[in-house]
CSV table of C-alpha atoms in Angstrom, one decimal:
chain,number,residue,atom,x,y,z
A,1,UNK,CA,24.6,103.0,-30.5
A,2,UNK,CA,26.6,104.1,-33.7
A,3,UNK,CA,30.6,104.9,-33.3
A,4,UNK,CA,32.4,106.4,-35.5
A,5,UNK,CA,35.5,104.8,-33.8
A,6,UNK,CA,35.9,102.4,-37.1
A,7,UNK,CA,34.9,105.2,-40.1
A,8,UNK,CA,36.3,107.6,-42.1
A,9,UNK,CA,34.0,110.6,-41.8
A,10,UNK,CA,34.1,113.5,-44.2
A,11,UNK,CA,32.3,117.0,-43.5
A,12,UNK,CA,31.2,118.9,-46.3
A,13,UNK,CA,29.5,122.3,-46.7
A,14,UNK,CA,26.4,122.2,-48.5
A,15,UNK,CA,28.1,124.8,-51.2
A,16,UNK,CA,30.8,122.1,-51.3
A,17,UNK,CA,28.6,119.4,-52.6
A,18,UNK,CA,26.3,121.1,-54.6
A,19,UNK,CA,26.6,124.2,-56.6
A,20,UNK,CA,24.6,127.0,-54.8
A,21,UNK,CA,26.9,130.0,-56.4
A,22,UNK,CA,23.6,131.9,-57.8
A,23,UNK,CA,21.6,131.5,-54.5
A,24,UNK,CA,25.1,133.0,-52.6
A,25,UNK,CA,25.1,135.4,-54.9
A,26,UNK,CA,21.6,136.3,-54.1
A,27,UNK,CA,22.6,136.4,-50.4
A,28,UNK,CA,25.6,138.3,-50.7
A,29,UNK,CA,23.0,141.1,-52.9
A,30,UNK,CA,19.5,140.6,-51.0
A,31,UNK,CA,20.3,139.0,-47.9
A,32,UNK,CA,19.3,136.0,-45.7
A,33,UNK,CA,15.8,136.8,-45.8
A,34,UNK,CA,15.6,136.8,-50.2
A,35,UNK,CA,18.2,134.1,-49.6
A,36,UNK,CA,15.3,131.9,-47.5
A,37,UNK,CA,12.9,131.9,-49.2
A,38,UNK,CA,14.3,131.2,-52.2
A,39,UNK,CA,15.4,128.0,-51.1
A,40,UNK,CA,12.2,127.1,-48.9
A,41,UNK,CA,10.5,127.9,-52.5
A,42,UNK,CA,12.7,125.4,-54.4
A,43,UNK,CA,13.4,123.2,-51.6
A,44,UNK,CA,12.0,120.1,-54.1
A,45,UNK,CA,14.4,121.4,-57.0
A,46,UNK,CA,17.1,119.3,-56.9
A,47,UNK,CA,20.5,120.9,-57.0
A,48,UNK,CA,23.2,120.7,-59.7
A,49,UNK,CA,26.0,118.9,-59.0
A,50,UNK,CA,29.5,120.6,-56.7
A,51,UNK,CA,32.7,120.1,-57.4
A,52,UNK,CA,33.2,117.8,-54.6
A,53,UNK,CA,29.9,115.5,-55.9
A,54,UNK,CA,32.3,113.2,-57.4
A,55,UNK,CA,34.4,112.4,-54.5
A,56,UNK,CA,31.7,112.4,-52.0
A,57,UNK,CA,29.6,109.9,-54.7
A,58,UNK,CA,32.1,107.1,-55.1
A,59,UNK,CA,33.5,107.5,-51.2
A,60,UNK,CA,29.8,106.5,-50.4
A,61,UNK,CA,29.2,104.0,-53.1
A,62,UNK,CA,32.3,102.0,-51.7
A,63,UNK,CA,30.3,100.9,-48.9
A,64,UNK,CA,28.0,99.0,-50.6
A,65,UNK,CA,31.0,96.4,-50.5
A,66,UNK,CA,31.0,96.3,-46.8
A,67,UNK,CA,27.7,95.9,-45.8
A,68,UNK,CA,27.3,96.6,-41.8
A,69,UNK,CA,30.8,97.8,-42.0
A,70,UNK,CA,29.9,100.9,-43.7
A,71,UNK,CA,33.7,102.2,-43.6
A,72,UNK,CA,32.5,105.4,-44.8
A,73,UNK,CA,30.5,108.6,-43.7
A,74,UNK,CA,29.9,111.8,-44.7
A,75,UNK,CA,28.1,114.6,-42.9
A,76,UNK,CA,26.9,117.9,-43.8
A,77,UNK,CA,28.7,121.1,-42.0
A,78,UNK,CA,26.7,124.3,-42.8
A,79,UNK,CA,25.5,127.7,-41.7
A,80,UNK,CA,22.4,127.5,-43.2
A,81,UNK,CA,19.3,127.5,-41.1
A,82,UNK,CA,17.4,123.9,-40.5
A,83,UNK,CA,14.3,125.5,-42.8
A,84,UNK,CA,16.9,126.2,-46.2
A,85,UNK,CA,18.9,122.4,-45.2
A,86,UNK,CA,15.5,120.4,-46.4
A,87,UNK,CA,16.8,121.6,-50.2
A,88,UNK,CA,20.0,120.1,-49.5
A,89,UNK,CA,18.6,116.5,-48.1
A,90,UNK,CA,16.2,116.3,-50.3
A,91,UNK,CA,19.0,116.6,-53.1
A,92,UNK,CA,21.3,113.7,-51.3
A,93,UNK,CA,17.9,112.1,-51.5
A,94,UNK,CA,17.4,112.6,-55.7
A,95,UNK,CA,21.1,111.6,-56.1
A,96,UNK,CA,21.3,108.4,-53.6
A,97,UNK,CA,23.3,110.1,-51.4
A,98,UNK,CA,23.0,108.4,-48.0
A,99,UNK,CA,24.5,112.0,-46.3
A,100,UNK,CA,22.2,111.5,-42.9
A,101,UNK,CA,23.8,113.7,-40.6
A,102,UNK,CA,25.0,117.3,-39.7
A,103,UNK,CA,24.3,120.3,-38.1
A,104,UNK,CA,22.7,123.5,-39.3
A,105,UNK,CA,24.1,126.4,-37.6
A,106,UNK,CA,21.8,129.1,-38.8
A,107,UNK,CA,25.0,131.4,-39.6
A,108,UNK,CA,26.8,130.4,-36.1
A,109,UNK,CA,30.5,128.6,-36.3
A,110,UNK,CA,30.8,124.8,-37.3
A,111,UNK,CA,34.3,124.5,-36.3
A,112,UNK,CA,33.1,122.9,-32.9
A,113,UNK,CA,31.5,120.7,-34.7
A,114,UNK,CA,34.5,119.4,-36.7
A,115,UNK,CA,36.1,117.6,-33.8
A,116,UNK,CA,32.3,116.3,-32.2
A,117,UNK,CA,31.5,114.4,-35.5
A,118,UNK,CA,35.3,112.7,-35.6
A,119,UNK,CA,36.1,114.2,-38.9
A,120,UNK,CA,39.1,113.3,-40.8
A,121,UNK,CA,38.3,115.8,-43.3
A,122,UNK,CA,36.2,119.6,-44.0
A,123,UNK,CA,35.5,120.4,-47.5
A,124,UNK,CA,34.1,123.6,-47.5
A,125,UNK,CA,33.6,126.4,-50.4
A,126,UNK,CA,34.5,129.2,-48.1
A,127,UNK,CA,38.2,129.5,-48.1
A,128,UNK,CA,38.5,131.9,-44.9
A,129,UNK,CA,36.8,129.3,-43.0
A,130,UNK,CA,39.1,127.1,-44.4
A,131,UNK,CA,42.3,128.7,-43.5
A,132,UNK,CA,41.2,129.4,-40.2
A,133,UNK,CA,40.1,125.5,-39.6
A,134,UNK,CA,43.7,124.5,-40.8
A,135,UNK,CA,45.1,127.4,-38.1
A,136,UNK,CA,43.1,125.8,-35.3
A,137,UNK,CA,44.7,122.2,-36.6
A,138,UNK,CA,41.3,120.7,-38.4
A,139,UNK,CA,41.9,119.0,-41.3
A,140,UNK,CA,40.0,121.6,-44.0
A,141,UNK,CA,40.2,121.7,-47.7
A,142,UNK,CA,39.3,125.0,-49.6
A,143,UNK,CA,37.2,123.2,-52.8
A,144,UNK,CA,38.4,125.7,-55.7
A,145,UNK,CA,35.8,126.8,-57.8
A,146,UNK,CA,36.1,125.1,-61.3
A,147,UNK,CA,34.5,127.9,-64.0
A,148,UNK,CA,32.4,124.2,-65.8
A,149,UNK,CA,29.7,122.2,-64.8
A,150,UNK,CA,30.2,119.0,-62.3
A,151,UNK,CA,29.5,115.9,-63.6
A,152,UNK,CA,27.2,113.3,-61.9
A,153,UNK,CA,29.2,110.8,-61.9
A,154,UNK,CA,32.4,108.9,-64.6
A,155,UNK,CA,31.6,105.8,-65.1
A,156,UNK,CA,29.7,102.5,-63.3
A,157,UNK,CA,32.9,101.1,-61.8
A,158,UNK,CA,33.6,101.4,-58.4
A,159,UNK,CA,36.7,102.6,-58.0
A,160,UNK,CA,37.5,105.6,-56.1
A,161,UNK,CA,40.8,107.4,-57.3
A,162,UNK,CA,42.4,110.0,-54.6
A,163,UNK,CA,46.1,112.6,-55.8
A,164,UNK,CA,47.7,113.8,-53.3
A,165,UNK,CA,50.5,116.4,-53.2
A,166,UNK,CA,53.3,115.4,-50.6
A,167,UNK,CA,54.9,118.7,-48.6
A,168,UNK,CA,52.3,120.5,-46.7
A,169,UNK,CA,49.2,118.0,-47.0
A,170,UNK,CA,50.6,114.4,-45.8
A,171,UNK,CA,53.6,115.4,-44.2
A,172,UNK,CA,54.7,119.2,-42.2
A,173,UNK,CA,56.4,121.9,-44.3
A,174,UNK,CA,59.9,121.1,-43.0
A,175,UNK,CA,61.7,120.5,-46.4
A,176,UNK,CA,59.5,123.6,-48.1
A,177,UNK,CA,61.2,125.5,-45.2
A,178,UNK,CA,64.5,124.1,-46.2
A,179,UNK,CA,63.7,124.8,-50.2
A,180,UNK,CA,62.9,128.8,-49.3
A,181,UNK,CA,65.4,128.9,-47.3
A,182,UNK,CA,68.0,127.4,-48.7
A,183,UNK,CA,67.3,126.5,-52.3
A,184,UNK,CA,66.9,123.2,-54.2
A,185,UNK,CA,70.6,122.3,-52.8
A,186,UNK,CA,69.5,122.7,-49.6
A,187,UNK,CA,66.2,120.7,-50.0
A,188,UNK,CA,68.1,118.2,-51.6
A,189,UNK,CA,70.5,117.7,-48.8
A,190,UNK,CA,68.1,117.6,-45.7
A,191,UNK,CA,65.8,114.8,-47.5
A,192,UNK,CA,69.3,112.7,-48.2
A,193,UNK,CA,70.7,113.5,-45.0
A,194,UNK,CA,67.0,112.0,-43.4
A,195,UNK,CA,66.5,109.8,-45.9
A,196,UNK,CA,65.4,107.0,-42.8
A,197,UNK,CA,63.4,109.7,-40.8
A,198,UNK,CA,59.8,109.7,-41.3
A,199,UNK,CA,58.4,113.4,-42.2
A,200,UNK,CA,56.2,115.2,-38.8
A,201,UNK,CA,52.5,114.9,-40.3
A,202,UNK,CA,51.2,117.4,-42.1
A,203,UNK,CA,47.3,118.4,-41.8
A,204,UNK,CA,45.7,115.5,-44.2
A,205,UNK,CA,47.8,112.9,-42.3
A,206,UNK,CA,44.7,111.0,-40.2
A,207,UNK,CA,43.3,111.0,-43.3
A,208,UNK,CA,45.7,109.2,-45.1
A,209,UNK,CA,46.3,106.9,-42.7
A,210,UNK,CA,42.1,106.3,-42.5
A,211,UNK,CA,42.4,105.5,-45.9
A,212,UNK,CA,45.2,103.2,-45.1
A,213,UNK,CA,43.3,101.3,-43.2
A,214,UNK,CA,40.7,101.0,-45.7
A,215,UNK,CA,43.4,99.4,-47.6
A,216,UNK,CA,44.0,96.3,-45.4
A,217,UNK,CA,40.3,95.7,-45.1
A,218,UNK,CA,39.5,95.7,-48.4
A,219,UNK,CA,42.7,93.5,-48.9
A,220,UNK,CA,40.7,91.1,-47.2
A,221,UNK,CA,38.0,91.3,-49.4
A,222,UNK,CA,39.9,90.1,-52.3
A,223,UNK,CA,42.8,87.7,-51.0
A,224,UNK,CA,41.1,85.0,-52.9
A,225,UNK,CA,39.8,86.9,-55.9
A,226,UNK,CA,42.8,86.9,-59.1
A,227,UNK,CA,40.7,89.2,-60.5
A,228,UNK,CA,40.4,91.6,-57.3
A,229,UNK,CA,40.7,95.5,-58.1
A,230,UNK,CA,41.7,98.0,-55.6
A,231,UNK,CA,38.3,100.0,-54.6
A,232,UNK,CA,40.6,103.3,-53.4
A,233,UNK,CA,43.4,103.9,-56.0
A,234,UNK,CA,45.8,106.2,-54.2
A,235,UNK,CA,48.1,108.1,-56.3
A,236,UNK,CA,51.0,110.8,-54.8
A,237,UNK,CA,52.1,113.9,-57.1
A,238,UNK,CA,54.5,115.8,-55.4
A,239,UNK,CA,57.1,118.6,-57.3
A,240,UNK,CA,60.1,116.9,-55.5
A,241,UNK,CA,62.4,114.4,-57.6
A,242,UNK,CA,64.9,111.8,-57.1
A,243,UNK,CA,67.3,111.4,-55.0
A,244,UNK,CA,64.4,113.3,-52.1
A,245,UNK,CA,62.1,110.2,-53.0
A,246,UNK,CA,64.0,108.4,-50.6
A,247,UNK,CA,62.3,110.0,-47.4
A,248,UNK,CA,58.9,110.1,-49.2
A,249,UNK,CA,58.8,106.2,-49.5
A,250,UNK,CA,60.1,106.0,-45.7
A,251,UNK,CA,57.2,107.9,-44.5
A,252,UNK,CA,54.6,106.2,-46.6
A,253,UNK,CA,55.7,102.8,-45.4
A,254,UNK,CA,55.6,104.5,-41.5
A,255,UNK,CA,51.6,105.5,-42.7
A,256,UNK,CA,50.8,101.7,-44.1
A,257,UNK,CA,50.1,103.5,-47.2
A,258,UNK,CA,49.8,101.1,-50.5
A,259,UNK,CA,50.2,103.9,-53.0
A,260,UNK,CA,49.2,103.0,-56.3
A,261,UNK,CA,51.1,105.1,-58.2
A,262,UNK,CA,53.9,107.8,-57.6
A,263,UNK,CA,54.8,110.4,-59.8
A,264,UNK,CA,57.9,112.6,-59.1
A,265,UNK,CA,57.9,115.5,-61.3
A,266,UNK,CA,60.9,117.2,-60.6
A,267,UNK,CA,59.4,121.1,-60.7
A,268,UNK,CA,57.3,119.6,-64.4
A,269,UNK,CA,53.2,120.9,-64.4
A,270,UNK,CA,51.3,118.6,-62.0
A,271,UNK,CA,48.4,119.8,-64.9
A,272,UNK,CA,49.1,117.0,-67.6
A,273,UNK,CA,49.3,114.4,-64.8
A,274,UNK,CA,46.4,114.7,-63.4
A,275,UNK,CA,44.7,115.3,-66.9
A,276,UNK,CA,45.6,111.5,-67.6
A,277,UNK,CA,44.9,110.4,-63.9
A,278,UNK,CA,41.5,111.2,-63.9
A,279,UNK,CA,41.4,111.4,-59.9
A,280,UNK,CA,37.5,111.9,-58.5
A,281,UNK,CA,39.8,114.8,-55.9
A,282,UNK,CA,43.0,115.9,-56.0
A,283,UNK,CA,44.7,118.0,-52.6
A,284,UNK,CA,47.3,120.6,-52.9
A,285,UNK,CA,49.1,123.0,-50.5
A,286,UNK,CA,49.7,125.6,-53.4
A,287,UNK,CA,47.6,127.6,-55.4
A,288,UNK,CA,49.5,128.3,-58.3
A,289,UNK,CA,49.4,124.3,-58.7
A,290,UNK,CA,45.6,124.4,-58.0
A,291,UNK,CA,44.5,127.0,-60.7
A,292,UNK,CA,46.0,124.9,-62.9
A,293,UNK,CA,43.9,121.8,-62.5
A,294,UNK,CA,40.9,123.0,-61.3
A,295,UNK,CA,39.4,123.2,-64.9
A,296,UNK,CA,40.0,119.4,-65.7
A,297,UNK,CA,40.3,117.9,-62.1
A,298,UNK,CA,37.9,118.7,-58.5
A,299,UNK,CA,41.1,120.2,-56.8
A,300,UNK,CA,41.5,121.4,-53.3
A,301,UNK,CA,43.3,123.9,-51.4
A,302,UNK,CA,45.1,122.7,-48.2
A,303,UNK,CA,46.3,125.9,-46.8
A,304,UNK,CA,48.7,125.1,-45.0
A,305,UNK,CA,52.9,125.9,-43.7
A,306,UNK,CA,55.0,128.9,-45.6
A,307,UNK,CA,53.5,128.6,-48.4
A,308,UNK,CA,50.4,130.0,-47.1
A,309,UNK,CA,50.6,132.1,-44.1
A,310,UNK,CA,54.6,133.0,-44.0
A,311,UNK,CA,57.6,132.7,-42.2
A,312,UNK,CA,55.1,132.8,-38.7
A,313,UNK,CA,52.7,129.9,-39.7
């Protein structure tokens, strides 16, 4: 019997993965019925790439390094009825997308569903569903709409490059507390004071430290290769600058996290960054940062803490 006691699984909403924003536009306008058969009529037309395609792409491709292993998994979450879902694996299917389970709700909740597949992460298109997942203490993602066309795919390596803000995605929103509360001086002081005190996790945190232990197995893999390359390249850009990176680095070691790169911007645009970086998915707890990079970058809305739902979150 499979476990997924040893896997990273991912749940994605079919309007997550693929781009279905003209046949939920026909639902919103003609409802479920015009919606139906519309996609039992195309059900062999493959769909267009989603902003989360890239992510989901390379997370799978890296198990073709494992074998057996299969460190990896990814499983559909969506309301659709079973009948519309055959356009949506018959897509993984044209792509080489080995997505092979899920559940199809026909318009009932998936957030049961979240916890009975082991996820670790829900990428969803729907934001309300989203914020409500992160209320309940799932680990959801809002995937922001980009305005351009997804790519297939980058490039034929495998690597697999992750950007993650800090406060209110990896760790709780204790110092963005402090920095409404108090100000930058009062930010500044609590992260110096606890400079040795690992941050509470935050909503992405098994997720990070999934990946973390991704990191020692594929270690392994390449102990005795000079030439061995990373397959996840982890990168963290967080607003906060020195001297706060002190706690940051005390939590990351706590997680096992091997970082790749670290970029303390000190209140700078995240925008140019990530623009360089060329990360396959990038999570954010703040909007204003998100709308920013959503045109060059897959970004993602963690809506989580202060930030989001006020002094009662």
């Amino acid at each position: 019997m499979k476990t997924t006691e040893n896997q990273l699984v991912v749940a994605v909403s079919s309007r997550a993965l693929f781009d279905l924003e003209s046949e939920h536009r026909l639902f919103e306008e003609k409802g479920i019925a015009a919606y139906r058969d519309y996609q039992e009529s195309h059900k062999d037309d493959p769909l267009a790439p989603g902003v989360a395609f890239p992510f989901i792409k390379r997370l799978l491709k890296l198990n073709e390094l494992f074998g057996e292993a299969e460190p990896f998994r990814v499983v559909v979450l969506s309301r659709n009825s079973p009948e519309t879902g055959e356009r949506f694996f018959s897509s993984c299917r044209h792509y080489n997308l080995p997505v092979k389970a899920g559940a199809f709700t026909s318009g009932q909740s998936t957030f049961p569903y979240i916890k009975s597949f082991d996820v670790s992460l829900f990428l969803s298109a729907n934001r309300e569903n989203v914020m409500y997942a992160i209320q309940q203490g799932l680990p959801g993602g809002w995937v922001i709409p980009s305005g351009k066309k997804a790519e297939e795919d980058d490039g034929d390596d495998n690597e697999l490059r992750i950007a993650f803000d800090f406060d209110g995605v990896i760790i709780d929103d204790e110092a963005e507390r402090e920095y409404q509360k108090e100000g930058l001086a009062g930010f500044q002081h609590l992260e110096v004071t606890k400079a040795n005190t690992p941050h509470t996790p935050g909503p992405l945190n098994r997720l990070f430290t999934k990946i973390a232990a991704f990191q020692k197995m594929d270690a392994q893999r390449g102990k005795n290769d000079p030439y061995y390359k990373p397959a996840i390249r982890v990168s963290i850009v967080a607003s906060r600058g020195a001297p706060s990176e002190q706690r940051l680095i005390t939590t990351l070691k706590t997680l096992g996290m091997s970082a790749a790169e670290l970029f303390l911007l000190d209140g700078l645009p995240k925008s140019n960054i990530l623009a360089a970086l060329k990360p396959h998915i990038f999570f954010d707890d703040q909007l204003t940062h998100l709308e920013k990079t959503a045109t060059t970058v897959p970004s993602v809305l963690v809506p989580f803490g202060i930030t989001n739902f006020g002094k009662k979150s």
